[in-house]
XYZ file of C-alpha atoms in Angstrom:
753
model
C -190.659 -16.143 -227.483
C -188.258 -17.802 -229.573
C -185.895 -14.677 -229.368
C -185.062 -15.519 -226.145
C -181.428 -17.455 -226.080
C -181.877 -19.064 -222.460
C -184.375 -20.509 -220.280
C -183.560 -21.592 -216.961
C -185.540 -22.089 -213.329
C -186.789 -19.954 -211.047
C -186.625 -22.589 -207.251
C -188.362 -22.769 -204.022
C -190.669 -25.018 -202.046
C -194.694 -24.572 -201.308
C -194.723 -24.006 -198.030
C -195.100 -21.776 -195.966
C -191.438 -21.906 -194.664
C -189.997 -18.474 -196.285
C -189.554 -17.487 -192.447
C -186.290 -20.670 -192.454
C -185.266 -19.519 -196.182
C -181.767 -19.471 -196.088
C -179.483 -16.059 -197.247
C -178.317 -17.606 -200.089
C -179.912 -19.575 -202.073
C -179.260 -23.973 -201.323
C -177.605 -23.447 -198.075
C -179.493 -25.876 -196.958
C -178.320 -29.413 -198.940
C -175.204 -27.596 -199.946
C -176.001 -27.536 -202.981
C -175.645 -23.929 -205.420
C -177.483 -23.800 -208.725
C -176.352 -20.188 -209.657
C -179.289 -20.657 -212.703
C -181.339 -21.605 -210.097
C -183.123 -18.259 -208.217
C -184.897 -18.619 -205.026
C -189.443 -18.510 -205.482
C -190.053 -17.914 -201.205
C -189.503 -14.268 -201.127
C -192.555 -11.362 -201.211
C -192.562 -8.416 -202.414
C -193.643 -6.013 -200.437
C -197.291 -3.713 -200.748
C -195.742 0.189 -201.570
C -198.942 0.770 -203.046
C -202.054 2.147 -200.385
C -205.373 0.504 -200.672
C -207.539 3.159 -201.200
C -210.767 0.785 -200.504
C -213.402 2.647 -198.313
C -211.974 2.449 -194.785
C -209.099 4.517 -196.179
C -211.179 6.651 -197.792
C -213.660 7.145 -194.411
C -210.334 7.569 -192.031
C -209.044 10.309 -194.174
C -212.147 12.279 -194.235
C -212.828 12.075 -190.900
C -209.221 13.521 -190.692
C -208.683 17.654 -189.996
C -206.117 19.541 -191.390
C -204.437 19.797 -187.720
C -204.550 16.201 -187.856
C -202.513 15.537 -191.484
C -200.354 18.581 -189.212
C -199.466 15.904 -186.452
C -198.592 13.626 -188.698
C -196.281 15.767 -190.443
C -195.010 16.291 -186.971
C -194.730 12.646 -185.806
C -192.939 12.013 -189.229
C -190.249 14.517 -187.901
C -190.149 13.021 -184.973
C -189.709 9.465 -185.444
C -186.667 10.608 -187.527
C -185.064 12.504 -184.496
C -185.590 9.534 -183.014
C -183.771 7.088 -185.533
C -180.873 9.121 -185.602
C -180.661 9.728 -182.208
C -180.775 6.104 -181.326
C -178.716 5.366 -183.892
C -176.140 7.781 -183.069
C -176.970 6.146 -179.712
C -175.467 2.298 -181.402
C -172.907 3.890 -183.171
C -171.420 5.499 -179.527
C -171.357 2.305 -178.464
C -169.888 0.676 -181.022
C -166.916 2.655 -181.688
C -165.868 2.625 -177.432
C -166.077 -1.070 -177.484
C -163.534 -1.859 -181.065
C -161.604 1.516 -178.950
C -161.269 -0.132 -175.355
C -161.629 -4.954 -177.280
C -159.166 -3.855 -179.314
C -156.947 -1.891 -177.146
C -156.642 -4.535 -174.906
C -156.023 -7.181 -177.224
C -152.867 -4.981 -179.135
C -151.477 -3.509 -175.235
C -151.391 -7.520 -174.472
C -149.997 -8.529 -177.528
C -147.278 -5.504 -177.853
C -146.289 -5.896 -174.096
C -145.333 -9.769 -175.019
C -143.292 -8.717 -178.230
C -141.334 -6.648 -176.295
C -140.549 -8.888 -174.106
C -139.739 -11.898 -176.201
C -138.233 -9.929 -179.086
C -134.943 -9.592 -176.575
C -134.895 -12.597 -175.103
C -136.530 -14.651 -177.891
C -139.362 -16.751 -178.097
C -140.876 -14.400 -180.295
C -143.169 -17.714 -181.213
C -145.644 -17.371 -178.184
C -147.082 -13.361 -179.441
C -147.594 -14.821 -182.377
C -149.391 -17.939 -181.123
C -151.077 -15.164 -178.498
C -152.313 -13.117 -181.261
C -153.638 -15.756 -183.225
C -155.680 -17.050 -180.231
C -156.183 -13.691 -179.055
C -158.490 -13.254 -182.523
C -159.762 -16.505 -182.850
C -161.558 -15.879 -180.124
C -163.461 -12.699 -180.466
C -164.469 -13.971 -183.514
C -164.593 -17.173 -183.151
C -167.423 -15.023 -179.860
C -169.056 -13.322 -182.762
C -169.597 -16.165 -185.256
C -170.994 -18.713 -182.954
C -173.774 -15.643 -182.303
C -174.417 -15.322 -185.994
C -174.458 -18.531 -186.708
C -176.289 -20.224 -184.424
C -178.857 -17.573 -183.238
C -179.210 -15.223 -186.193
C -177.496 -15.964 -189.749
C -179.441 -12.879 -191.266
C -176.868 -10.849 -188.931
C -174.161 -12.307 -190.680
C -172.587 -9.540 -194.235
C -172.885 -5.960 -194.067
C -176.378 -6.048 -194.852
C -176.413 -3.305 -197.759
C -177.738 -6.168 -199.847
C -179.984 -7.322 -197.856
C -181.487 -3.460 -196.928
C -180.659 -2.290 -200.958
C -183.566 -5.451 -201.812
C -185.865 -4.311 -198.957
C -185.901 -0.933 -200.258
C -186.257 -2.446 -203.342
C -189.464 -4.562 -202.703
C -188.846 -7.475 -201.483
C -189.505 -8.777 -198.810
C -186.606 -10.327 -196.638
C -187.051 -12.544 -193.433
C -185.638 -11.115 -190.188
C -183.805 -8.438 -191.988
C -185.536 -5.489 -190.249
C -185.868 -7.834 -186.008
C -184.679 -6.336 -183.026
C -182.817 -9.829 -182.644
C -180.538 -9.115 -186.029
C -179.988 -5.797 -184.590
C -178.499 -7.109 -181.524
C -176.714 -9.651 -182.789
C -175.635 -6.953 -185.476
C -174.280 -5.279 -182.927
C -172.549 -7.358 -181.333
C -171.112 -8.717 -183.696
C -169.190 -5.965 -185.326
C -167.926 -5.510 -182.359
C -166.029 -8.684 -181.934
C -165.217 -8.965 -185.850
C -163.467 -6.551 -185.640
C -161.784 -6.188 -182.290
C -161.304 -9.914 -183.570
C -158.383 -8.731 -186.166
C -160.367 -9.207 -189.175
C -160.089 -6.789 -192.101
C -163.073 -5.556 -192.083
C -165.329 -2.525 -191.346
C -168.107 -1.183 -189.182
C -169.418 1.131 -191.633
C -172.096 -2.016 -193.767
C -173.661 -3.371 -190.051
C -174.360 0.521 -189.041
C -176.216 1.382 -192.520
C -178.216 -1.765 -191.383
C -178.349 -1.426 -187.902
C -179.818 2.273 -188.349
C -182.556 0.867 -191.181
C -183.641 -2.305 -188.344
C -183.899 1.082 -185.814
C -186.478 3.006 -187.867
C -188.270 -0.247 -188.764
C -188.934 -0.321 -184.751
C -189.475 3.090 -183.954
C -191.690 4.134 -186.712
C -194.120 1.501 -185.348
C -194.495 1.682 -182.410
C -193.897 -1.533 -180.865
C -191.658 -4.376 -180.929
C -192.936 -7.874 -182.243
C -189.787 -10.021 -180.681
C -190.728 -8.457 -177.128
C -194.876 -8.059 -177.494
C -194.507 -5.241 -176.533
C -196.971 -2.241 -178.209
C -196.218 1.488 -177.438
C -200.030 2.441 -178.819
C -197.999 5.233 -180.234
C -197.286 5.549 -184.779
C -200.325 3.212 -185.176
C -201.369 5.479 -188.575
C -197.268 4.166 -189.360
C -197.599 0.525 -189.703
C -198.154 -0.543 -193.284
C -195.353 -0.885 -195.997
C -195.558 2.983 -197.498
C -194.272 4.117 -194.386
C -192.518 1.636 -193.232
C -189.670 1.926 -196.694
C -189.767 5.959 -196.166
C -188.009 5.188 -192.430
C -186.140 2.896 -193.621
C -184.463 4.858 -195.727
C -184.096 7.769 -193.336
C -182.221 4.458 -190.816
C -179.844 3.804 -194.087
C -178.694 7.160 -193.645
C -178.456 7.778 -190.676
C -176.150 4.976 -190.568
C -173.851 6.522 -192.684
C -173.699 9.524 -191.407
C -172.702 8.061 -187.335
C -170.227 5.967 -190.177
C -168.321 8.697 -191.448
C -169.703 12.016 -189.717
C -171.198 12.121 -192.966
C -175.045 13.575 -193.246
C -175.179 14.718 -196.806
C -173.745 11.728 -198.247
C -176.271 10.023 -195.477
C -179.071 11.473 -197.406
C -176.863 10.334 -201.244
C -176.194 7.401 -200.066
C -180.067 6.352 -199.359
C -181.403 7.843 -202.177
C -178.583 5.653 -204.571
C -177.674 2.822 -203.266
C -180.846 2.101 -201.481
C -184.617 4.014 -202.203
C -186.381 2.820 -204.944
C -188.984 5.768 -204.209
C -188.320 9.536 -203.568
C -189.755 12.881 -202.937
C -188.518 16.452 -201.584
C -190.109 16.682 -198.327
C -188.459 12.927 -197.600
C -185.086 14.893 -198.481
C -185.396 16.590 -195.825
C -186.231 14.492 -193.032
C -184.228 11.882 -193.565
C -181.717 14.778 -193.734
C -183.149 15.798 -189.821
C -182.220 12.180 -189.201
C -178.500 11.710 -190.439
C -177.767 15.462 -188.860
C -179.372 14.147 -184.876
C -176.963 11.114 -186.127
C -173.436 12.292 -186.372
C -174.925 15.210 -183.893
C -175.793 12.750 -180.670
C -172.638 10.399 -181.567
C -169.876 13.426 -181.225
C -171.364 14.448 -178.004
C -171.768 11.192 -176.311
C -167.990 10.176 -177.534
C -167.113 14.409 -176.807
C -168.616 13.344 -173.447
C -166.612 9.279 -173.059
C -163.442 11.168 -173.853
C -163.875 13.714 -170.810
C -164.462 16.773 -173.691
C -168.029 17.705 -172.742
C -168.646 19.930 -175.572
C -166.100 19.505 -178.143
C -167.537 17.840 -180.466
C -164.556 17.676 -183.333
C -164.917 13.665 -183.958
C -166.079 13.892 -187.773
C -168.119 9.941 -187.032
C -167.536 6.363 -185.874
C -164.568 6.115 -188.761
C -162.283 8.951 -188.531
C -160.055 9.741 -191.613
C -158.760 12.848 -190.131
C -158.863 16.663 -192.387
C -156.418 17.020 -194.612
C -154.696 20.504 -194.294
C -154.749 22.849 -196.736
C -151.210 22.206 -197.997
C -151.868 19.142 -198.824
C -155.580 19.324 -201.031
C -154.153 21.050 -203.444
C -153.737 19.641 -207.309
C -152.557 20.481 -210.835
C -154.721 19.815 -214.062
C -151.871 17.910 -215.593
C -152.206 15.550 -212.698
C -156.132 14.694 -213.797
C -154.984 11.789 -216.433
C -152.925 9.690 -213.194
C -155.909 10.033 -211.737
C -157.641 8.543 -214.266
C -155.556 5.593 -214.474
C -155.657 5.110 -210.971
C -159.331 4.882 -211.628
C -159.194 2.418 -214.106
C -156.437 0.315 -212.538
C -159.434 0.439 -208.908
C -162.044 -0.655 -211.599
C -159.714 -3.325 -212.215
C -158.815 -4.827 -209.143
C -162.081 -4.074 -208.417
C -163.032 -6.560 -210.442
C -161.215 -8.726 -209.658
C -162.366 -8.822 -206.016
C -165.795 -8.937 -206.723
C -164.736 -12.083 -208.967
C -162.779 -13.690 -206.783
C -165.464 -12.799 -204.135
C -168.260 -14.601 -205.933
C -166.407 -17.907 -206.434
C -164.987 -17.727 -203.669
C -169.010 -17.648 -201.630
C -170.722 -20.484 -204.592
C -168.104 -22.320 -203.094
C -168.993 -21.544 -199.197
C -172.920 -22.365 -199.956
C -171.649 -25.821 -201.170
C -169.473 -26.738 -198.856
C -169.476 -24.957 -196.036
C -173.247 -24.285 -194.948
C -173.845 -25.880 -191.433
C -173.670 -23.308 -188.335
C -169.856 -25.280 -186.985
C -168.158 -25.104 -190.906
C -168.969 -21.376 -191.047
C -167.858 -20.874 -187.169
C -164.485 -23.152 -187.648
C -164.092 -21.402 -190.902
C -164.140 -18.265 -189.231
C -161.883 -18.184 -186.773
C -159.109 -20.080 -189.237
C -159.581 -16.866 -190.975
C -158.958 -14.979 -188.127
C -156.039 -17.008 -186.892
C -154.461 -17.042 -190.503
C -154.979 -13.233 -190.353
C -152.770 -12.336 -186.950
C -150.011 -15.261 -188.480
C -149.564 -13.427 -191.644
C -149.542 -10.161 -190.393
C -146.820 -11.177 -186.983
C -145.299 -12.926 -190.251
C -144.844 -9.562 -192.123
C -143.694 -7.444 -189.788
C -141.475 -10.006 -188.532
C -140.007 -10.163 -191.846
C -139.509 -6.343 -192.859
C -136.944 -4.182 -192.075
C -138.917 -0.753 -193.116
C -137.641 1.352 -189.977
C -138.476 4.790 -189.920
C -137.637 7.356 -186.803
C -140.316 8.188 -183.975
C -140.838 11.608 -184.105
C -141.594 13.787 -181.429
C -145.641 14.493 -183.329
C -145.734 10.612 -183.736
C -148.998 9.853 -183.617
C -149.100 5.444 -183.707
C -150.566 3.931 -180.662
C -149.797 1.154 -181.204
C -145.821 1.192 -182.776
C -143.624 -1.286 -182.640
C -139.764 -1.441 -182.848
C -139.054 -5.114 -182.701
C -135.840 -4.973 -184.497
C -135.659 -1.526 -185.187
C -133.119 0.724 -183.501
C -134.200 2.538 -180.867
C -136.226 5.588 -181.419
C -137.713 3.469 -184.679
C -140.226 1.559 -184.973
C -141.699 -1.038 -187.223
C -143.604 0.575 -190.405
C -145.461 -2.435 -190.939
C -146.619 -2.089 -187.754
C -148.660 0.846 -188.101
C -150.212 -0.893 -190.901
C -151.124 -4.602 -189.925
C -150.721 -4.155 -185.811
C -153.589 -1.450 -185.752
C -157.397 -1.371 -186.607
C -158.103 -1.014 -190.237
C -159.348 2.994 -189.609
C -156.528 4.058 -188.307
C -154.173 2.461 -190.295
C -156.294 4.258 -193.328
C -155.904 7.111 -191.130
C -152.377 6.716 -191.190
C -151.563 5.955 -195.130
C -153.845 9.940 -195.756
C -151.363 11.460 -192.570
C -148.059 10.080 -191.767
C -145.926 11.944 -193.543
C -143.684 11.650 -196.454
C -140.849 8.502 -196.036
C -143.191 6.765 -193.753
C -143.135 4.036 -195.780
C -141.265 1.970 -198.122
C -142.643 1.088 -201.344
C -141.741 -2.865 -200.538
C -143.812 -2.057 -197.293
C -147.064 -0.856 -199.579
C -146.549 -3.722 -202.171
C -146.696 -6.201 -199.822
C -149.021 -5.199 -197.631
C -151.795 -4.596 -200.703
C -150.876 -7.529 -201.772
C -151.019 -9.577 -198.541
C -154.546 -7.713 -197.530
C -156.211 -7.835 -200.533
C -155.947 -11.519 -200.155
C -157.232 -11.046 -196.858
C -160.437 -9.127 -197.025
C -161.311 -11.106 -200.441
C -161.311 -14.214 -197.822
C -163.312 -12.302 -194.833
C -166.273 -11.453 -196.659
C -168.949 -13.591 -196.911
C -168.749 -15.505 -193.296
C -170.604 -15.655 -191.144
C -169.376 -12.424 -189.150
C -171.557 -9.026 -189.199
C -168.807 -6.986 -191.198
C -168.634 -4.065 -194.107
C -166.041 -3.724 -196.723
C -165.877 -0.240 -197.296
C -162.677 -0.018 -194.465
C -160.772 -3.185 -196.144
C -161.537 -1.572 -199.038
C -160.132 1.749 -198.511
C -157.455 0.937 -196.704
C -156.342 -1.798 -200.092
C -156.719 1.871 -202.590
C -155.148 4.038 -199.316
C -152.118 1.485 -199.697
C -151.042 1.322 -203.640
C -152.366 4.343 -203.954
C -149.462 5.523 -202.017
C -147.038 3.161 -203.372
C -148.576 4.990 -206.602
C -146.766 8.546 -205.685
C -144.136 7.233 -204.024
C -143.037 6.002 -207.838
C -143.402 9.296 -209.071
C -141.649 11.156 -207.039
C -139.051 9.084 -207.317
C -139.795 8.820 -211.530
C -140.095 12.989 -211.347
C -136.575 15.175 -211.666
C -139.260 17.603 -209.456
C -139.355 16.379 -206.489
C -142.222 19.150 -204.682
C -144.842 18.211 -207.626
C -145.486 14.590 -205.857
C -144.148 15.361 -202.873
C -147.094 13.972 -200.277
C -148.101 10.936 -201.023
C -150.951 11.563 -199.284
C -153.047 13.040 -202.088
C -152.017 9.979 -203.903
C -153.132 7.729 -201.134
C -157.168 9.279 -201.230
C -157.265 8.737 -205.102
C -156.335 5.350 -204.645
C -158.443 4.413 -202.023
C -161.636 6.050 -204.222
C -160.605 4.451 -207.127
C -160.420 0.752 -204.805
C -163.350 1.267 -203.100
C -165.256 2.751 -206.253
C -164.334 -0.208 -208.333
C -165.887 -2.530 -205.970
C -169.298 -1.454 -204.669
C -169.689 1.024 -207.621
C -170.735 4.257 -206.287
C -170.929 6.974 -207.614
C -171.969 10.648 -206.291
C -172.867 9.616 -202.673
C -169.600 9.070 -201.835
C -167.471 11.595 -203.687
C -169.933 12.730 -200.963
C -168.907 10.686 -198.151
C -164.972 11.098 -198.671
C -165.432 14.577 -199.009
C -167.296 14.738 -195.874
C -164.965 12.440 -193.922
C -161.799 13.711 -194.842
C -162.569 17.847 -195.625
C -160.934 18.156 -198.658
C -163.018 19.683 -200.676
C -160.647 20.485 -203.368
C -160.731 17.068 -204.381
C -164.235 16.978 -205.059
C -163.416 16.165 -208.906
C -160.535 14.568 -209.107
C -162.281 12.081 -206.726
C -165.707 11.960 -209.021
C -163.456 11.497 -212.011
C -162.234 8.646 -210.352
C -165.477 6.535 -209.109
C -167.171 7.233 -212.888
C -163.869 5.580 -213.810
C -163.756 2.865 -211.968
C -167.674 2.449 -212.281
C -167.294 1.872 -215.600
C -164.001 0.008 -216.190
C -165.652 -2.034 -213.329
C -168.743 -3.010 -214.874
C -167.402 -4.001 -218.286
C -166.082 -7.065 -216.219
C -168.788 -7.352 -213.577
C -171.146 -5.746 -211.544
C -170.312 -4.688 -207.832
C -170.030 -6.342 -204.603
C -173.551 -5.770 -203.709
C -175.302 -6.722 -206.583
C -173.330 -9.286 -207.114
C -174.709 -10.918 -203.925
C -178.127 -9.709 -204.530
C -178.002 -12.315 -207.541
C -176.096 -15.249 -205.091
C -178.971 -14.448 -202.665
C -181.511 -15.325 -205.643
C -183.488 -12.152 -204.623
C -186.137 -10.777 -207.616
C -184.290 -7.493 -207.699
C -185.962 -5.584 -210.071
C -183.114 -2.474 -211.404
C -183.379 1.277 -212.072
C -184.972 0.148 -216.525
C -186.246 -3.051 -218.094
C -183.129 -4.966 -219.986
C -182.592 -3.496 -223.463
C -184.501 -5.041 -226.206
C -187.187 -5.914 -224.835
C -189.850 -3.432 -226.176
C -191.634 -6.352 -228.084
C -192.236 -9.158 -225.186
C -195.478 -7.501 -224.155
C -197.726 -8.028 -220.885
C -199.849 -10.859 -222.131
C -196.289 -12.803 -222.420
C -195.076 -11.956 -218.982
C -198.297 -12.291 -217.196
C -199.226 -15.358 -214.197
C -202.327 -16.733 -215.372
C -204.614 -17.954 -215.210
C -205.564 -16.350 -212.403
C -207.475 -16.843 -209.775
C -210.251 -14.495 -208.633
C -213.028 -13.810 -205.692
C -216.622 -11.891 -206.558
C -217.425 -9.832 -205.036
C -219.419 -11.356 -202.417
C -218.061 -14.705 -202.179
C -218.666 -17.730 -200.174
C -216.268 -18.239 -197.085
C -214.627 -21.939 -197.813
C -213.945 -20.725 -200.810
C -211.421 -17.464 -199.552
C -210.766 -20.498 -196.675
C -209.120 -23.466 -199.670
C -208.017 -21.122 -201.430
C -205.676 -19.187 -198.971
C -205.037 -23.139 -198.095
C -204.058 -24.006 -201.058
C -199.723 -24.344 -200.377
C -198.881 -24.566 -204.214
C -200.321 -21.388 -205.057
C -199.693 -19.288 -201.919
C -201.157 -16.292 -203.700
C -200.466 -12.745 -201.972
C -203.018 -10.524 -204.142
C -206.701 -11.277 -205.538
C -208.418 -9.727 -208.517
C -212.432 -9.008 -207.388
C -214.646 -9.529 -210.487
C -218.293 -8.487 -211.428
C -219.429 -12.207 -212.543
C -220.022 -12.941 -215.817
C -221.537 -16.015 -217.658
C -218.984 -18.767 -219.117
C -216.431 -15.553 -219.627
C -213.761 -14.444 -217.869
C -215.271 -11.740 -214.918
C -214.671 -7.690 -215.136
C -212.546 -6.682 -212.731
C -213.929 -4.401 -209.554
C -211.034 -3.940 -207.156
C -208.253 -6.151 -205.493
C -207.503 -7.812 -202.319
C -204.702 -8.995 -200.954
C -204.224 -12.318 -198.735
C -203.642 -10.433 -195.190
C -206.577 -8.499 -195.538
C -208.631 -11.544 -195.679
C -206.284 -13.203 -193.250
C -207.681 -10.259 -191.317
C -211.630 -10.876 -192.167
C -211.474 -14.840 -191.537
C -210.366 -13.708 -187.902
C -212.614 -11.206 -187.098
C -215.693 -12.876 -188.242
C -216.645 -10.648 -190.907
C -219.523 -12.420 -192.645
C -222.972 -11.237 -193.940
C -224.955 -13.705 -192.196
C -223.468 -12.561 -189.092
C -223.804 -8.937 -190.085
C -227.470 -9.527 -190.306
C -227.899 -10.639 -187.298
C -226.482 -8.525 -185.680
C -223.812 -10.226 -184.089
C -220.608 -8.745 -185.127
C -219.383 -6.563 -181.997
C -218.074 -4.033 -184.052
C -217.737 -2.449 -187.908
C -213.753 -3.449 -188.124
C -211.868 -0.209 -188.943
C -208.736 -0.127 -189.949
C -206.797 -0.047 -186.996
C -207.607 -3.805 -186.962
C -205.442 -4.703 -189.484
C -202.438 -2.101 -188.554
C -203.031 -4.032 -185.291
C -201.967 -7.005 -187.371
C -199.244 -5.825 -189.501
C -196.292 -6.952 -190.466
C -196.543 -10.766 -188.894
C -199.998 -11.463 -190.244
C -200.974 -14.200 -188.690
C -201.159 -17.952 -191.091
C -204.220 -19.034 -191.965
C -204.110 -22.922 -190.762
C -204.295 -20.830 -186.993
C -208.170 -19.132 -187.974
C -210.616 -21.756 -187.084
C -213.726 -21.776 -189.242
C -216.572 -23.938 -189.258
C -219.203 -26.897 -191.039
C -221.058 -23.994 -190.722
C -219.001 -20.549 -191.455
C -217.603 -21.883 -194.394
C -221.063 -21.685 -195.639
C -221.725 -18.224 -195.385
C -220.705 -14.904 -197.036
C -218.528 -12.199 -196.958
C -218.870 -9.039 -198.440
C -215.162 -7.333 -200.337
C -216.454 -4.443 -201.317
C -215.393 -1.963 -198.254
C -212.378 -4.108 -197.660
C -211.027 -4.021 -201.540
C -209.195 -1.854 -203.573
C -211.626 -0.839 -205.433
C -209.264 1.159 -208.314
C -206.403 -1.183 -208.895
C -203.974 -0.415 -210.834
C -204.384 -2.386 -214.853
C -202.784 -2.629 -218.233
C -203.716 -3.743 -221.377
C -202.887 -7.113 -222.569
C -201.070 -5.548 -225.715
C -198.568 -3.457 -223.243
C -194.815 -3.463 -223.233
C -191.918 -4.823 -221.264
C -190.326 -1.817 -220.140
C -193.666 0.318 -219.779
C -194.991 -2.638 -217.923
C -191.191 -2.168 -215.812
C -191.831 1.277 -215.556
C -194.846 1.535 -214.261
C -194.802 -2.297 -211.431
C -191.269 -0.433 -210.705
C -191.956 3.556 -210.164
C -195.168 3.012 -207.708
C -193.344 0.162 -205.970
C -197.004 -1.743 -206.852
C -197.864 -5.741 -206.024
C -199.675 -6.614 -208.323
C -200.710 -5.629 -211.261
C -203.521 -6.194 -213.171
C -204.028 -6.957 -217.363
C -206.946 -6.909 -218.736
C -208.820 -7.428 -221.398
C -210.531 -4.663 -223.923
C -213.735 -5.574 -221.650
C -212.038 -5.735 -218.697
C -212.212 -8.506 -217.203
C -209.074 -10.419 -216.386
C -206.794 -12.293 -217.828
C -203.278 -12.091 -215.671
C -201.743 -10.611 -213.607
C -198.331 -9.249 -213.315
C -196.160 -10.039 -209.811
C -192.761 -8.740 -209.539
C -190.976 -12.452 -210.173
C -192.600 -11.937 -213.580
C -190.552 -9.098 -214.548
C -187.538 -10.578 -213.276
C -187.648 -12.972 -214.919
C -186.290 -11.270 -218.101
C -182.497 -9.955 -217.972
C -179.745 -9.622 -220.149
C -177.015 -12.199 -220.423
C -173.820 -12.603 -222.569
C -176.658 -13.839 -225.119
C -179.245 -11.840 -225.947
C -182.214 -11.669 -223.598
C -183.005 -14.201 -220.458
C -185.998 -15.984 -219.522
C -185.839 -17.486 -216.387
C -188.912 -19.952 -215.795
C -191.253 -20.344 -212.554
C -191.143 -23.607 -210.807
C -191.615 -24.828 -207.621
C -189.242 -27.721 -206.398
């Protein structure tokens, strides 16, 4: 191990407090060490346990039974899409109403005091309304469900990667998420609705697919077969895709987003089911919005976030513009990396000093008030007045100090919801903004967006990123038109606004294929597919040189044992023997109940998987199976003891339904009473253990172990010697210990504090 340059520690608490795990490591005591990772995150079981109960159930199932299961999967995906679309519709209507009331009140106040003086009252009104909305949303998140903070995309990525994040897919989280994002957007923060929509779709999928609500303690006795991590994972992938589709009106983009950013495991039938859920989500949103707007049957709205369609005359580009697009992509990568670096250190500052809920609410209110103040100051001091044309589509245009028949161009960007500002930057005619307005707006909104992301509010980063990029992209196009003699070549600055928006968002989140399709579907500009992809790839390459994408940065800050696609380079010399955990706690095929209870009650280890071995005298036992903590809990709860079976005291034979009924919140071992006499009983694990667990020889290289573990979605990988004796166990944390740092391969030791 001498080639490993650096050693730091994993940290966690050995007690059973996983449900209270802070979102970010160290949030409870205000301290943060970026070299200490959280030990309490557990893995999900994405590998089916093919024990005797499972095999007997499959043997009893007819061909028609399997067809019915497949039909139910499609029905569940349809329900996921429908409910996600309804939630998107609710968010859109609520934001439109609340933002409309706020901007109308502020506009009337500004118009009233512009002529007679006293605009400071308008500023105070704007700041108070912003702070009030944000305060309500922040209180809901900080005091009732902290896991509803942020976009939720990092948490969903972790869940699909195989990490159990506490409370991330609960009904309470969904309710606070939806309520919080409505307050955040209506409160004028530099946030978007797309991230919370993705999280909301995932929560809907996790709940619908189980046919019950553990939060409400209501079981509808349907979809019981899907109560396991493997099935639930696939439906959560569909929910995330449905959220993207509802947000942008991009069903194909939703599928690709779920594939590129979320799902670690994929197959062809899953692709079609996810696409079906995405289509239903978009259709549901458009259908109910058309009814709300009094135009039933007109499914014209592309999604929750409407960028508008580019007409055929504005979607042309020339080959000699491609180098310019590449330059814009590189600029987006640099600005995105700067955004991520600043936000990284700002988040660490929040962990250390703003870790109490009351302080988090106060910070959110401060940002809301500052956002209103900066917006008002920019509008007040701007002299960019544009003529108010007959086809003007600005809903909250402000005249302020402009002449009659004109409006303040800066107000178009600031005095609006972010997605409407993006739409105006994309589609307003040339001459709608002067360069100074766009430059000042880009700088101010960049600072506000960096400060806002990471607040204790429900918020996404897509729309702020697109707005920043659209502003400097349009500025880029205007500057090109001023330095070239031929005005017709650079006639449409909206084209460069779109390219700049793609570059900025790509530089922050580092998405490529899915983001290309999302932008193409959302804007209807198929012609720009190639330039957008080129820009996104350039932004990713340049940004990755400096720092990881924003979601990966926050996953690290959350101290999650996230497994990337490949093992760290230069790790082939490490073997399973060097990375495994040992010694391993094993059980005999027929084990004493007292020992099982003692092992499960041992809080210093808190193991979740146990190899079952054939007893060998004075030597490690030969493996014959693997059994999980959750299975042992159910067996103890139902008193499945050998003595009870032989004396006919057991009521019935245990079935898979008993395990599914206990899923996912298996009772803690402390809640199960085992008498002293029962401790002397024996438990036969043969029928319930997985008799064919995955094993590797102890000389297997780390990349091979990593590939097997990640590709199959394993939770435990048993390491054996040449005689099939158990010598160690590889878990997610053992693999996540190793990563490539500045000084080469770094090892992080597992430690409990």
